[in-house]
Coordinates of N, CA and C in Angstrom, one line a residue:
M1 N 91.5 -6.2 270.4 CA 92.3 -5.3 271.4 C 93.3 -6.2 272.3
K2 N 94.2 -6.6 272.5 CA 94.6 -7.5 273.5 C 95.4 -6.8 274.9
I3 N 94.9 -6.2 275.8 CA 95.3 -5.2 277.0 C 96.8 -6.0 277.3
G4 N 96.2 -7.5 277.8 CA 97.3 -8.1 278.5 C 98.4 -8.2 277.7
T5 N 98.7 -8.5 276.4 CA 99.5 -8.6 275.5 C 100.9 -6.9 275.6
T6 N 99.3 -5.9 275.5 CA 100.0 -4.9 276.0 C 100.9 -4.6 277.0
I7 N 100.3 -4.6 278.1 CA 100.7 -4.7 279.6 C 102.1 -5.3 279.6
R8 N 102.0 -6.6 279.3 CA 103.5 -7.6 279.3 C 104.5 -6.8 278.4
A9 N 104.2 -6.4 277.5 CA 105.2 -5.4 276.2 C 105.8 -4.5 277.1
H10 N 104.4 -3.6 277.4 CA 105.3 -2.2 277.8 C 105.9 -2.7 279.1
R11 N 105.8 -4.1 279.9 CA 106.2 -3.8 281.2 C 108.1 -4.7 281.1
L12 N 108.0 -5.3 280.0 CA 109.0 -6.3 279.7 C 110.1 -5.1 278.9
Q13 N 109.3 -3.6 278.5 CA 110.2 -2.9 277.6 C 110.8 -1.7 278.5
K14 N 109.9 -1.6 279.7 CA 110.7 -1.2 280.5 C 111.6 -1.6 281.8
G15 N 111.8 -3.0 281.2 CA 112.7 -3.9 282.2 C 112.0 -3.8 283.7
L16 N 110.5 -4.2 283.7 CA 110.1 -4.6 284.9 C 109.5 -5.6 285.1
S17 N 109.5 -6.7 286.2 CA 109.4 -8.2 286.4 C 107.9 -7.7 287.3
Q18 N 106.7 -8.8 287.4 CA 105.6 -8.9 287.9 C 105.7 -8.8 288.7
G19 N 106.8 -9.1 289.6 CA 107.0 -8.6 291.1 C 107.1 -7.3 291.3
D20 N 107.6 -6.5 289.9 CA 107.9 -4.8 290.4 C 106.7 -4.5 290.8
I21 N 105.7 -4.7 289.1 CA 104.1 -4.1 289.1 C 103.7 -4.2 290.6
E22 N 103.6 -5.9 291.2 CA 102.9 -6.1 292.4 C 103.3 -4.9 293.2
K23 N 104.5 -4.6 293.1 CA 105.2 -4.1 294.8 C 104.3 -2.5 294.6
K24 N 104.2 -1.9 293.3 CA 103.9 -0.9 292.6 C 102.3 -0.5 293.0
T25 N 101.5 -1.8 293.0 CA 100.2 -1.5 292.3 C 99.3 -2.2 293.6
G26 N 100.0 -3.1 294.4 CA 99.3 -3.9 295.3 C 98.5 -5.4 294.9
L27 N 98.5 -5.0 293.4 CA 98.0 -6.4 293.0 C 99.0 -7.7 293.0
L28 N 98.2 -9.2 292.9 CA 98.9 -10.0 292.8 C 99.6 -10.0 291.6
R29 N 101.2 -10.9 292.1 CA 101.7 -11.4 290.7 C 100.6 -12.6 290.2
C30 N 100.2 -13.7 290.6 CA 99.6 -14.1 289.6 C 98.2 -13.3 289.5
Y31 N 97.4 -12.2 289.8 CA 96.6 -11.8 289.0 C 97.3 -10.9 288.0
L32 N 98.4 -10.3 287.7 CA 98.8 -9.7 286.7 C 99.1 -10.9 285.5
S33 N 99.3 -12.3 286.3 CA 100.1 -13.0 285.1 C 99.0 -13.2 284.4
R34 N 97.9 -13.3 285.2 CA 96.4 -14.1 284.7 C 95.9 -12.7 283.5
V35 N 96.1 -11.5 283.9 CA 95.7 -10.4 282.7 C 96.4 -10.3 281.4
E36 N 97.8 -10.9 282.1 CA 99.1 -10.8 280.8 C 98.5 -11.7 279.9
N37 N 98.5 -13.2 280.6 CA 97.7 -14.3 279.3 C 96.4 -14.1 279.0
G38 N 95.6 -13.1 278.9 CA 94.3 -12.9 278.7 C 92.9 -14.0 279.3
H39 N 93.1 -13.8 280.3 CA 92.7 -14.9 281.5 C 91.6 -14.2 282.1
T40 N 91.9 -13.1 282.3 CA 91.1 -12.1 282.9 C 91.6 -10.8 282.5
V41 N 90.0 -9.6 282.7 CA 90.3 -8.5 282.1 C 89.7 -7.5 283.3
P42 N 91.1 -6.7 282.8 CA 90.9 -5.8 284.4 C 90.1 -5.0 284.4
S43 N 89.5 -4.4 285.4 CA 88.8 -3.6 285.5 C 89.2 -1.7 285.3
L44 N 88.5 -0.8 284.9 CA 89.8 0.1 284.8 C 90.1 1.1 285.7
D45 N 89.6 1.4 287.2 CA 90.5 1.1 288.0 C 91.5 0.2 288.2
T46 N 91.4 -0.4 287.8 CA 92.9 -1.6 287.9 C 93.9 -1.3 286.9
L47 N 93.1 -1.0 285.2 CA 94.4 -1.0 284.9 C 94.8 0.5 284.8
S48 N 94.1 1.8 285.5 CA 94.9 2.7 286.0 C 95.8 2.5 286.9
K49 N 96.0 1.9 287.8 CA 97.1 1.2 289.1 C 98.0 1.0 287.6
I50 N 98.0 0.1 286.6 CA 99.2 -0.6 286.1 C 99.6 0.4 285.3
A51 N 98.7 1.0 284.4 CA 99.2 2.5 283.5 C 100.0 3.6 284.9
L52 N 99.4 3.3 285.9 CA 100.2 4.5 286.9 C 101.7 3.6 287.3
A53 N 102.1 2.5 287.1 CA 102.9 1.9 287.8 C 104.1 1.4 286.7
L54 N 103.3 1.6 285.1 CA 104.0 1.6 284.3 C 104.5 3.1 283.4
D55 N 104.0 3.8 284.3 CA 104.3 5.4 283.8 C 103.8 5.3 282.2
L56 N 102.5 5.1 282.1 CA 102.0 5.3 280.8 C 100.4 6.1 281.1
P57 N 100.2 6.8 280.2 CA 98.9 7.2 280.0 C 97.7 5.8 280.1
I58 N 96.7 5.6 280.4 CA 96.2 4.7 280.3 C 95.3 4.6 279.3
A59 N 95.1 5.5 278.2 CA 94.7 5.3 276.7 C 95.8 4.8 276.2
Q60 N 97.2 4.7 276.4 CA 98.0 3.9 275.6 C 97.9 2.2 275.3
F61 N 97.0 1.7 276.1 CA 96.4 0.3 276.7 C 95.5 0.3 275.4
F62 N 94.8 1.0 275.0 CA 93.5 1.2 273.8 C 93.8 1.4 272.7
A63 N 95.1 1.9 272.5 CA 96.1 2.6 271.3 C 95.9 1.4 269.8
D64 N 95.7 1.6 269.0 CA 95.8 0.2 267.9 C 97.2 -0.1 267.7
D65 N 98.1 0.4 268.4 CA 99.3 0.1 268.0 C 100.4 0.9 269.0
S66 N 99.8 0.2 270.3 CA 100.6 0.9 271.2 C 102.7 1.1 271.7
L67 N 102.8 0.1 270.8 CA 104.3 0.3 270.7 C 105.2 0.8 269.6
G68 N 104.3 1.1 268.6 CA 104.8 1.6 267.4 C 105.3 0.6 266.3
G69 N 104.8 -0.2 266.6 CA 105.1 -1.2 265.5 C 106.5 -1.9 265.5
S70 N 107.1 -2.0 266.4 CA 108.2 -2.3 266.8 C 108.6 -3.7 266.7
V71 N 107.6 -4.1 267.5 CA 107.8 -5.7 268.0 C 106.5 -6.2 268.3
N72 N 106.7 -7.2 266.9 CA 104.9 -8.2 266.9 C 105.1 -9.1 267.8
T73 N 104.4 -8.9 269.3 CA 104.8 -9.6 270.4 C 104.0 -11.0 270.6
Q74 N 102.9 -11.2 269.3 CA 102.3 -12.6 269.2 C 102.7 -13.4 269.2
H75 N 104.0 -13.6 268.5 CA 104.7 -14.4 267.9 C 106.4 -14.4 268.7
L76 N 106.4 -13.9 270.1 CA 107.6 -13.9 270.4 C 107.2 -14.4 272.3
S77 N 108.2 -15.5 272.5 CA 108.5 -16.0 273.9 C 108.5 -14.9 274.6
D78 N 108.6 -14.6 276.4 CA 108.9 -14.1 276.9 C 110.3 -13.4 276.8
E79 N 111.1 -14.8 277.1 CA 112.3 -14.7 276.8 C 112.9 -13.9 275.6
E80 N 112.4 -13.8 274.4 CA 112.7 -13.5 273.2 C 112.2 -11.9 273.3
L81 N 111.5 -11.7 273.9 CA 111.0 -10.2 274.1 C 111.6 -9.3 274.9
R82 N 111.9 -10.1 276.0 CA 113.4 -9.7 276.9 C 114.8 -9.3 276.3
F83 N 115.2 -10.3 275.5 CA 116.5 -9.9 274.6 C 116.1 -9.1 273.8
L84 N 115.3 -8.7 272.9 CA 115.3 -7.7 272.1 C 115.3 -6.4 272.8
T85 N 114.3 -6.3 274.1 CA 114.4 -5.0 274.4 C 115.8 -5.1 275.4
Q86 N 116.5 -5.4 275.9 CA 118.0 -5.5 276.0 C 118.7 -4.7 274.7
I87 N 118.5 -5.1 273.4 CA 119.3 -5.1 272.8 C 119.0 -3.4 271.9
R88 N 117.3 -3.7 271.9 CA 117.2 -1.8 271.6 C 117.6 -0.9 272.6
R89 N 117.5 -1.2 273.7 CA 118.0 -0.5 275.1 C 119.5 0.4 274.7
Y90 N 120.2 -1.0 274.2 CA 121.8 -0.8 274.4 C 121.7 -0.2 273.1
S91 N 121.0 -0.4 272.2 CA 121.3 0.0 270.8 C 121.4 1.6 270.3
T92 N 120.3 2.2 271.4 CA 119.9 3.6 271.4 C 121.5 4.4 271.1
N93 N 122.1 4.3 272.0 CA 123.8 4.7 272.2 C 124.6 4.3 270.7
L94 N 124.2 3.7 270.4 CA 125.2 3.3 269.2 C 125.0 4.2 268.0
N95 N 126.5 4.9 267.0 CA 126.0 5.2 266.0 C 125.7 4.0 264.9
D96 N 125.1 4.9 263.9 CA 124.9 3.9 262.8 C 125.7 3.3 262.1
S97 N 126.8 3.4 262.1 CA 128.3 2.5 261.6 C 128.3 1.3 262.5
D98 N 127.8 1.4 264.1 CA 128.4 0.3 265.0 C 126.8 -0.1 264.6
R99 N 126.1 -0.1 264.7 CA 124.6 -0.7 264.6 C 124.8 -1.5 263.5
K100 N 125.1 -1.4 262.6 CA 125.2 -1.9 260.8 C 126.5 -2.9 261.2
L101 N 127.2 -3.0 261.9 CA 128.3 -3.7 262.5 C 127.8 -4.7 263.5
L102 N 126.5 -4.6 264.2 CA 126.1 -5.2 265.2 C 125.1 -6.4 264.7
L103 N 124.6 -5.6 263.3 CA 123.4 -6.3 262.7 C 124.5 -7.4 262.0
A104 N 125.5 -6.8 261.3 CA 126.3 -7.9 260.3 C 126.6 -9.2 261.3
M105 N 127.3 -8.9 262.8 CA 127.5 -10.0 263.1 C 126.4 -10.7 263.9
V106 N 125.1 -10.2 264.1 CA 124.0 -10.9 264.7 C 123.7 -12.0 263.4
K107 N 123.5 -11.3 262.3 CA 123.1 -12.4 261.0 C 124.3 -13.6 260.7
K108 N 125.7 -13.1 261.1 CA 126.6 -14.2 261.3 C 126.8 -15.3 262.0
F109 N 126.3 -14.6 263.2 CA 126.1 -16.0 264.3 C 124.9 -17.0 264.2
A110 N 123.7 -15.9 263.7 CA 122.5 -16.9 263.2 C 122.5 -17.6 262.0
S111 N 123.6 -17.4 261.3 CA 123.5 -18.4 259.8 C 124.6 -19.0 260.3
T112 N 125.3 -19.6 261.2 CA 126.3 -20.6 261.9 C 125.4 -21.0 263.0
A113 N 124.7 -20.4 263.4 CA 124.1 -21.5 265.0 C 123.7 -22.8 264.4
V114 N 123.8 -23.8 265.4 CA 123.2 -24.7 265.3 C 121.6 -24.8 265.7
R115 N 121.1 -25.4 265.0 CA 119.4 -25.6 265.2 C 119.2 -27.1 265.8

């Protein structure tokens, strides 16, 4: 169980920065970074503050699959996770046909990308 990874994933999914969480909880941004990177384990009181700031039940941090398996955050950088979160947010308004078109476009871009 990686609480820090779960916190980061939910924070990014909601489009919040560590600074936003700092303002809502009073916890320092550097402390939040240490929690998200697994260098510090928050107390239940601190975890409760973070859960409140993210508008989540505290139990969400202890669920086996807290994001529904949609993204494996262990293999993604913060930038990749932000990008996928934005795609997910915007794609909810698309119909099935438009989603398929978007996916085809992404595949085409990826196949022609210079690495």
